[in-house]
Amino acid sequence: MGSQEKKRFIAANWKMHSKPSEALALAFELTDGLEDTNTEVVICAPFTHLDRLNSLKSKGIILGAQNCHFADKGAYTGEISATMLSDLGCQYVIIGHSERRNLDTAESIPLRIEQAIAAGLKVIFCCGEPLHYRKVHQEWEFVLSQLNHDFDKIEASHFPKIVIAYEPIWAIGTGLTASPQQAQEMHKNIRKWAENKFGILDAMQLRILYGGSVKASNSMELAAMHDIDGVLVGGASLIPIEFRGIIRAFS
Ligand code: 13P
């Protein structure tokens, strides 16, 4: 372990769920009674909710967003910049979620990461293979190509500001979870890749999250794996009893 303590990391990805008027009450319910756990809890809410969630800080909950634009400003109707997110009190932004990769070009992902970091945000970077690659045992090759492409030009000094989430596409919202062993194997490969590219200290400090049908009932066994430092949670992050159970499993 490096010099700093590496806190376990639980991130909620609300995707396009809930209403702004319900957001604060939901966030409080999701974390009720768990403010003192020794974990980092981040809620990545839709853009429209962020301003209303600003007071989460007082409860020790960190605010995050689900994407940012690849330019810092300009004539991009309907888009949101990293600077805007930072100004609203966000500390994290998800980049490269598979549900966004379908809509964005691959070339834009490194630019989004750079914009986020330049604006003072930290990044939850998502990677993960489609089912076909898993079936033919090419899941690591697929993830490696995403990592190599998206981090090709990232400055080494920026790497500590990044958390990597491994989210196999076939496990997202399907109820199918990668087994703890499958996730561990992938996380170990990702850490090794980080070591080769950025050095052993950064690799050891790197938080690698698993995402894909995480629930309270499967989080204990995920939390027991050596290279699983936390989770990125979709559906279960909208259900207080589930999300609290997940935080407890990683505490
Ligand atoms: P589910 O937890 O709903 O499978 O979603 C995972 C995810 O995409 C989190 O970013």
PDB file of N, CA, C and O in Angstrom, residues 140-192:
ATOM      1  N   TRP A 140     -10.005  -9.535 -22.005  1.00  0.00           N
ATOM      2  CA  TRP A 140      -8.875  -8.677 -21.633  1.00  0.00           C
ATOM      3  C   TRP A 140      -8.361  -7.906 -22.845  1.00  0.00           C
ATOM      4  O   TRP A 140      -8.070  -6.712 -22.760  1.00  0.00           O
ATOM      5  N   GLU A 141      -8.282  -8.563 -23.992  1.00  0.00           N
ATOM      6  CA  GLU A 141      -7.806  -7.872 -25.202  1.00  0.00           C
ATOM      7  C   GLU A 141      -8.691  -6.658 -25.501  1.00  0.00           C
ATOM      8  O   GLU A 141      -8.219  -5.590 -25.883  1.00  0.00           O
ATOM      9  N   PHE A 142     -10.006  -6.842 -25.314  1.00  0.00           N
ATOM     10  CA  PHE A 142     -10.931  -5.744 -25.590  1.00  0.00           C
ATOM     11  C   PHE A 142     -10.700  -4.580 -24.618  1.00  0.00           C
ATOM     12  O   PHE A 142     -10.575  -3.427 -25.017  1.00  0.00           O
ATOM     13  N   VAL A 143     -10.637  -4.902 -23.329  1.00  0.00           N
ATOM     14  CA  VAL A 143     -10.458  -3.851 -22.315  1.00  0.00           C
ATOM     15  C   VAL A 143      -9.089  -3.184 -22.488  1.00  0.00           C
ATOM     16  O   VAL A 143      -8.956  -1.956 -22.394  1.00  0.00           O
ATOM     17  N   LEU A 144      -8.088  -3.978 -22.781  1.00  0.00           N
ATOM     18  CA  LEU A 144      -6.744  -3.427 -22.994  1.00  0.00           C
ATOM     19  C   LEU A 144      -6.744  -2.418 -24.137  1.00  0.00           C
ATOM     20  O   LEU A 144      -6.113  -1.357 -24.050  1.00  0.00           O
ATOM     21  N   SER A 145      -7.481  -2.724 -25.199  1.00  0.00           N
ATOM     22  CA  SER A 145      -7.504  -1.789 -26.324  1.00  0.00           C
ATOM     23  C   SER A 145      -8.208  -0.486 -25.912  1.00  0.00           C
ATOM     24  O   SER A 145      -7.794   0.596 -26.331  1.00  0.00           O
ATOM     25  N   GLN A 146      -9.219  -0.579 -25.062  1.00  0.00           N
ATOM     26  CA  GLN A 146      -9.863   0.660 -24.581  1.00  0.00           C
ATOM     27  C   GLN A 146      -8.881   1.464 -23.727  1.00  0.00           C
ATOM     28  O   GLN A 146      -8.734   2.679 -23.903  1.00  0.00           O
ATOM     29  N   LEU A 147      -8.197   0.784 -22.815  1.00  0.00           N
ATOM     30  CA  LEU A 147      -7.252   1.482 -21.923  1.00  0.00           C
ATOM     31  C   LEU A 147      -6.136   2.127 -22.746  1.00  0.00           C
ATOM     32  O   LEU A 147      -5.794   3.295 -22.537  1.00  0.00           O
ATOM     33  N   ASN A 148      -5.577   1.361 -23.664  1.00  0.00           N
ATOM     34  CA  ASN A 148      -4.459   1.898 -24.446  1.00  0.00           C
ATOM     35  C   ASN A 148      -4.896   3.094 -25.285  1.00  0.00           C
ATOM     36  O   ASN A 148      -4.186   4.090 -25.384  1.00  0.00           O
ATOM     37  N   HIS A 149      -6.077   3.006 -25.843  1.00  0.00           N
ATOM     38  CA  HIS A 149      -6.574   4.118 -26.660  1.00  0.00           C
ATOM     39  C   HIS A 149      -6.867   5.340 -25.801  1.00  0.00           C
ATOM     40  O   HIS A 149      -6.418   6.452 -26.069  1.00  0.00           O
ATOM     41  N   ASP A 150      -7.613   5.138 -24.724  1.00  0.00           N
ATOM     42  CA  ASP A 150      -8.137   6.282 -23.972  1.00  0.00           C
ATOM     43  C   ASP A 150      -7.080   6.941 -23.079  1.00  0.00           C
ATOM     44  O   ASP A 150      -7.221   8.105 -22.706  1.00  0.00           O
ATOM     45  N   PHE A 151      -6.033   6.199 -22.725  1.00  0.00           N
ATOM     46  CA  PHE A 151      -4.989   6.765 -21.854  1.00  0.00           C
ATOM     47  C   PHE A 151      -3.703   7.077 -22.618  1.00  0.00           C
ATOM     48  O   PHE A 151      -2.709   7.447 -22.006  1.00  0.00           O
ATOM     49  N   ASP A 152      -3.748   6.927 -23.927  1.00  0.00           N
ATOM     50  CA  ASP A 152      -2.537   7.102 -24.726  1.00  0.00           C
ATOM     51  C   ASP A 152      -1.841   8.430 -24.428  1.00  0.00           C
ATOM     52  O   ASP A 152      -0.636   8.492 -24.258  1.00  0.00           O
ATOM     53  N   LYS A 153      -2.637   9.498 -24.348  1.00  0.00           N
ATOM     54  CA  LYS A 153      -2.023  10.826 -24.209  1.00  0.00           C
ATOM     55  C   LYS A 153      -2.214  11.422 -22.824  1.00  0.00           C
ATOM     56  O   LYS A 153      -1.946  12.598 -22.611  1.00  0.00           O
ATOM     57  N   ILE A 154      -2.700  10.629 -21.887  1.00  0.00           N
ATOM     58  CA  ILE A 154      -2.936  11.182 -20.546  1.00  0.00           C
ATOM     59  C   ILE A 154      -1.591  11.394 -19.837  1.00  0.00           C
ATOM     60  O   ILE A 154      -0.756  10.500 -19.801  1.00  0.00           O
ATOM     61  N   GLU A 155      -1.414  12.584 -19.282  1.00  0.00           N
ATOM     62  CA  GLU A 155      -0.174  12.850 -18.552  1.00  0.00           C
ATOM     63  C   GLU A 155      -0.116  11.999 -17.296  1.00  0.00           C
ATOM     64  O   GLU A 155      -1.122  11.862 -16.592  1.00  0.00           O
ATOM     65  N   ALA A 156       1.068  11.500 -17.001  1.00  0.00           N
ATOM     66  CA  ALA A 156       1.222  10.626 -15.825  1.00  0.00           C
ATOM     67  C   ALA A 156       0.762  11.323 -14.546  1.00  0.00           C
ATOM     68  O   ALA A 156       0.178  10.696 -13.669  1.00  0.00           O
ATOM     69  N   SER A 157       0.986  12.634 -14.478  1.00  0.00           N
ATOM     70  CA  SER A 157       0.612  13.356 -13.238  1.00  0.00           C
ATOM     71  C   SER A 157      -0.905  13.411 -13.053  1.00  0.00           C
ATOM     72  O   SER A 157      -1.394  13.719 -11.977  1.00  0.00           O
ATOM     73  N   HIS A 158      -1.660  13.114 -14.104  1.00  0.00           N
ATOM     74  CA  HIS A 158      -3.125  13.128 -13.994  1.00  0.00           C
ATOM     75  C   HIS A 158      -3.686  11.786 -13.536  1.00  0.00           C
ATOM     76  O   HIS A 158      -4.836  11.710 -13.106  1.00  0.00           O
ATOM     77  N   PHE A 159      -2.884  10.749 -13.655  1.00  0.00           N
ATOM     78  CA  PHE A 159      -3.420   9.411 -13.392  1.00  0.00           C
ATOM     79  C   PHE A 159      -3.963   9.233 -11.964  1.00  0.00           C
ATOM     80  O   PHE A 159      -5.000   8.588 -11.773  1.00  0.00           O
ATOM     81  N   PRO A 160      -3.318   9.826 -10.942  1.00  0.00           N
ATOM     82  CA  PRO A 160      -3.880   9.676  -9.584  1.00  0.00           C
ATOM     83  C   PRO A 160      -5.282  10.287  -9.440  1.00  0.00           C
ATOM     84  O   PRO A 160      -5.955  10.048  -8.435  1.00  0.00           O
ATOM     85  N   LYS A 161      -5.718  11.065 -10.415  1.00  0.00           N
ATOM     86  CA  LYS A 161      -7.061  11.676 -10.324  1.00  0.00           C
ATOM     87  C   LYS A 161      -8.112  10.793 -10.986  1.00  0.00           C
ATOM     88  O   LYS A 161      -9.254  11.219 -11.210  1.00  0.00           O
ATOM     89  N   ILE A 162      -7.723   9.580 -11.322  1.00  0.00           N
ATOM     90  CA  ILE A 162      -8.637   8.695 -12.053  1.00  0.00           C
ATOM     91  C   ILE A 162      -8.935   7.436 -11.254  1.00  0.00           C
ATOM     92  O   ILE A 162      -8.051   6.846 -10.637  1.00  0.00           O
ATOM     93  N   VAL A 163     -10.209   7.078 -11.255  1.00  0.00           N
ATOM     94  CA  VAL A 163     -10.672   5.804 -10.699  1.00  0.00           C
ATOM     95  C   VAL A 163     -11.135   4.998 -11.921  1.00  0.00           C
ATOM     96  O   VAL A 163     -11.768   5.569 -12.806  1.00  0.00           O
ATOM     97  N   ILE A 164     -10.804   3.734 -11.977  1.00  0.00           N
ATOM     98  CA  ILE A 164     -11.232   2.941 -13.146  1.00  0.00           C
ATOM     99  C   ILE A 164     -12.362   2.003 -12.734  1.00  0.00           C
ATOM    100  O   ILE A 164     -12.258   1.298 -11.726  1.00  0.00           O
ATOM    101  N   ALA A 165     -13.447   2.031 -13.505  1.00  0.00           N
ATOM    102  CA  ALA A 165     -14.561   1.106 -13.241  1.00  0.00           C
ATOM    103  C   ALA A 165     -14.611   0.066 -14.359  1.00  0.00           C
ATOM    104  O   ALA A 165     -14.710   0.426 -15.540  1.00  0.00           O
ATOM    105  N   TYR A 166     -14.499  -1.187 -13.962  1.00  0.00           N
ATOM    106  CA  TYR A 166     -14.673  -2.275 -14.935  1.00  0.00           C
ATOM    107  C   TYR A 166     -16.141  -2.672 -14.935  1.00  0.00           C
ATOM    108  O   TYR A 166     -16.661  -3.157 -13.921  1.00  0.00           O
ATOM    109  N   GLU A 167     -16.793  -2.437 -16.055  1.00  0.00           N
ATOM    110  CA  GLU A 167     -18.216  -2.760 -16.172  1.00  0.00           C
ATOM    111  C   GLU A 167     -18.436  -3.605 -17.432  1.00  0.00           C
ATOM    112  O   GLU A 167     -18.587  -3.047 -18.535  1.00  0.00           O
ATOM    113  N   PRO A 168     -18.433  -4.939 -17.286  1.00  0.00           N
ATOM    114  CA  PRO A 168     -18.712  -5.760 -18.460  1.00  0.00           C
ATOM    115  C   PRO A 168     -20.116  -5.440 -18.984  1.00  0.00           C
ATOM    116  O   PRO A 168     -21.076  -5.425 -18.197  1.00  0.00           O
ATOM    117  N   ILE A 169     -20.225  -5.159 -20.264  1.00  0.00           N
ATOM    118  CA  ILE A 169     -21.500  -4.659 -20.802  1.00  0.00           C
ATOM    119  C   ILE A 169     -22.621  -5.673 -20.581  1.00  0.00           C
ATOM    120  O   ILE A 169     -23.752  -5.305 -20.278  1.00  0.00           O
ATOM    121  N   TRP A 170     -22.275  -6.949 -20.658  1.00  0.00           N
ATOM    122  CA  TRP A 170     -23.290  -7.997 -20.516  1.00  0.00           C
ATOM    123  C   TRP A 170     -23.828  -8.095 -19.094  1.00  0.00           C
ATOM    124  O   TRP A 170     -24.835  -8.769 -18.851  1.00  0.00           O
ATOM    125  N   ALA A 171     -23.182  -7.417 -18.150  1.00  0.00           N
ATOM    126  CA  ALA A 171     -23.646  -7.485 -16.758  1.00  0.00           C
ATOM    127  C   ALA A 171     -24.415  -6.232 -16.340  1.00  0.00           C
ATOM    128  O   ALA A 171     -24.949  -6.179 -15.241  1.00  0.00           O
ATOM    129  N   ILE A 172     -24.498  -5.247 -17.234  1.00  0.00           N
ATOM    130  CA  ILE A 172     -25.134  -3.976 -16.852  1.00  0.00           C
ATOM    131  C   ILE A 172     -26.644  -4.081 -17.011  1.00  0.00           C
ATOM    132  O   ILE A 172     -27.143  -4.312 -18.121  1.00  0.00           O
ATOM    133  N   GLY A 173     -27.337  -3.944 -15.906  1.00  0.00           N
ATOM    134  CA  GLY A 173     -28.800  -3.923 -15.933  1.00  0.00           C
ATOM    135  C   GLY A 173     -29.439  -5.238 -16.333  1.00  0.00           C
ATOM    136  O   GLY A 173     -30.632  -5.289 -16.630  1.00  0.00           O
ATOM    137  N   THR A 174     -28.671  -6.305 -16.358  1.00  0.00           N
ATOM    138  CA  THR A 174     -29.191  -7.590 -16.840  1.00  0.00           C
ATOM    139  C   THR A 174     -29.473  -8.559 -15.695  1.00  0.00           C
ATOM    140  O   THR A 174     -30.091  -9.600 -15.921  1.00  0.00           O
ATOM    141  N   GLY A 175     -28.970  -8.246 -14.499  1.00  0.00           N
ATOM    142  CA  GLY A 175     -29.089  -9.206 -13.400  1.00  0.00           C
ATOM    143  C   GLY A 175     -27.959 -10.234 -13.439  1.00  0.00           C
ATOM    144  O   GLY A 175     -27.767 -10.987 -12.494  1.00  0.00           O
ATOM    145  N   LEU A 176     -27.193 -10.267 -14.538  1.00  0.00           N
ATOM    146  CA  LEU A 176     -26.019 -11.166 -14.609  1.00  0.00           C
ATOM    147  C   LEU A 176     -24.828 -10.408 -14.032  1.00  0.00           C
ATOM    148  O   LEU A 176     -24.544  -9.295 -14.459  1.00  0.00           O
ATOM    149  N   THR A 177     -24.159 -10.992 -13.071  1.00  0.00           N
ATOM    150  CA  THR A 177     -22.971 -10.327 -12.525  1.00  0.00           C
ATOM    151  C   THR A 177     -21.755 -11.138 -12.953  1.00  0.00           C
ATOM    152  O   THR A 177     -21.836 -12.365 -13.018  1.00  0.00           O
ATOM    153  N   ALA A 178     -20.651 -10.465 -13.197  1.00  0.00           N
ATOM    154  CA  ALA A 178     -19.406 -11.227 -13.362  1.00  0.00           C
ATOM    155  C   ALA A 178     -19.168 -11.931 -12.024  1.00  0.00           C
ATOM    156  O   ALA A 178     -19.484 -11.377 -10.971  1.00  0.00           O
ATOM    157  N   SER A 179     -18.627 -13.120 -12.059  1.00  0.00           N
ATOM    158  CA  SER A 179     -18.340 -13.781 -10.786  1.00  0.00           C
ATOM    159  C   SER A 179     -17.216 -12.986 -10.113  1.00  0.00           C
ATOM    160  O   SER A 179     -16.434 -12.297 -10.800  1.00  0.00           O
ATOM    161  N   PRO A 180     -17.122 -13.071  -8.796  1.00  0.00           N
ATOM    162  CA  PRO A 180     -16.032 -12.353  -8.126  1.00  0.00           C
ATOM    163  C   PRO A 180     -14.680 -12.734  -8.730  1.00  0.00           C
ATOM    164  O   PRO A 180     -13.790 -11.888  -8.863  1.00  0.00           O
ATOM    165  N   GLN A 181     -14.514 -13.988  -9.134  1.00  0.00           N
ATOM    166  CA  GLN A 181     -13.233 -14.423  -9.715  1.00  0.00           C
ATOM    167  C   GLN A 181     -13.010 -13.780 -11.084  1.00  0.00           C
ATOM    168  O   GLN A 181     -11.896 -13.372 -11.405  1.00  0.00           O
ATOM    169  N   GLN A 182     -14.074 -13.699 -11.892  1.00  0.00           N
ATOM    170  CA  GLN A 182     -13.924 -13.055 -13.209  1.00  0.00           C
ATOM    171  C   GLN A 182     -13.559 -11.575 -13.033  1.00  0.00           C
ATOM    172  O   GLN A 182     -12.699 -11.052 -13.742  1.00  0.00           O
ATOM    173  N   ALA A 183     -14.234 -10.933 -12.078  1.00  0.00           N
ATOM    174  CA  ALA A 183     -13.941  -9.513 -11.846  1.00  0.00           C
ATOM    175  C   ALA A 183     -12.519  -9.350 -11.317  1.00  0.00           C
ATOM    176  O   ALA A 183     -11.758  -8.497 -11.789  1.00  0.00           O
ATOM    177  N   GLN A 184     -12.138 -10.175 -10.354  1.00  0.00           N
ATOM    178  CA  GLN A 184     -10.798 -10.099  -9.771  1.00  0.00           C
ATOM    179  C   GLN A 184      -9.722 -10.252 -10.848  1.00  0.00           C
ATOM    180  O   GLN A 184      -8.738  -9.510 -10.894  1.00  0.00           O
ATOM    181  N   GLU A 185      -9.919 -11.210 -11.725  1.00  0.00           N
ATOM    182  CA  GLU A 185      -8.954 -11.476 -12.803  1.00  0.00           C
ATOM    183  C   GLU A 185      -8.771 -10.230 -13.674  1.00  0.00           C
ATOM    184  O   GLU A 185      -7.651  -9.824 -13.991  1.00  0.00           O
ATOM    185  N   MET A 186      -9.896  -9.630 -14.040  1.00  0.00           N
ATOM    186  CA  MET A 186      -9.825  -8.423 -14.872  1.00  0.00           C
ATOM    187  C   MET A 186      -9.170  -7.263 -14.109  1.00  0.00           C
ATOM    188  O   MET A 186      -8.319  -6.547 -14.642  1.00  0.00           O
ATOM    189  N   HIS A 187      -9.555  -7.097 -12.851  1.00  0.00           N
ATOM    190  CA  HIS A 187      -8.988  -5.992 -12.057  1.00  0.00           C
ATOM    191  C   HIS A 187      -7.476  -6.145 -11.895  1.00  0.00           C
ATOM    192  O   HIS A 187      -6.728  -5.174 -11.930  1.00  0.00           O
ATOM    193  N   LYS A 188      -7.054  -7.395 -11.718  1.00  0.00           N
ATOM    194  CA  LYS A 188      -5.620  -7.651 -11.579  1.00  0.00           C
ATOM    195  C   LYS A 188      -4.882  -7.247 -12.864  1.00  0.00           C
ATOM    196  O   LYS A 188      -3.817  -6.628 -12.823  1.00  0.00           O
ATOM    197  N   ASN A 189      -5.483  -7.590 -13.997  1.00  0.00           N
ATOM    198  CA  ASN A 189      -4.880  -7.207 -15.281  1.00  0.00           C
ATOM    199  C   ASN A 189      -4.819  -5.689 -15.429  1.00  0.00           C
ATOM    200  O   ASN A 189      -3.839  -5.137 -15.927  1.00  0.00           O
ATOM    201  N   ILE A 190      -5.898  -5.029 -15.001  1.00  0.00           N
ATOM    202  CA  ILE A 190      -5.931  -3.562 -15.119  1.00  0.00           C
ATOM    203  C   ILE A 190      -4.840  -2.952 -14.227  1.00  0.00           C
ATOM    204  O   ILE A 190      -4.115  -2.037 -14.632  1.00  0.00           O
ATOM    205  N   ARG A 191      -4.679  -3.494 -13.021  1.00  0.00           N
ATOM    206  CA  ARG A 191      -3.644  -2.949 -12.127  1.00  0.00           C
ATOM    207  C   ARG A 191      -2.243  -3.174 -12.714  1.00  0.00           C
ATOM    208  O   ARG A 191      -1.367  -2.327 -12.638  1.00  0.00           O
ATOM    209  N   LYS A 192      -2.050  -4.324 -13.308  1.00  0.00           N
ATOM    210  CA  LYS A 192      -0.754  -4.630 -13.929  1.00  0.00           C
ATOM    211  C   LYS A 192      -0.489  -3.658 -15.087  1.00  0.00           C
ATOM    212  O   LYS A 192       0.631  -3.156 -15.254  1.00  0.00           O
TER     213      LYS A 192
END
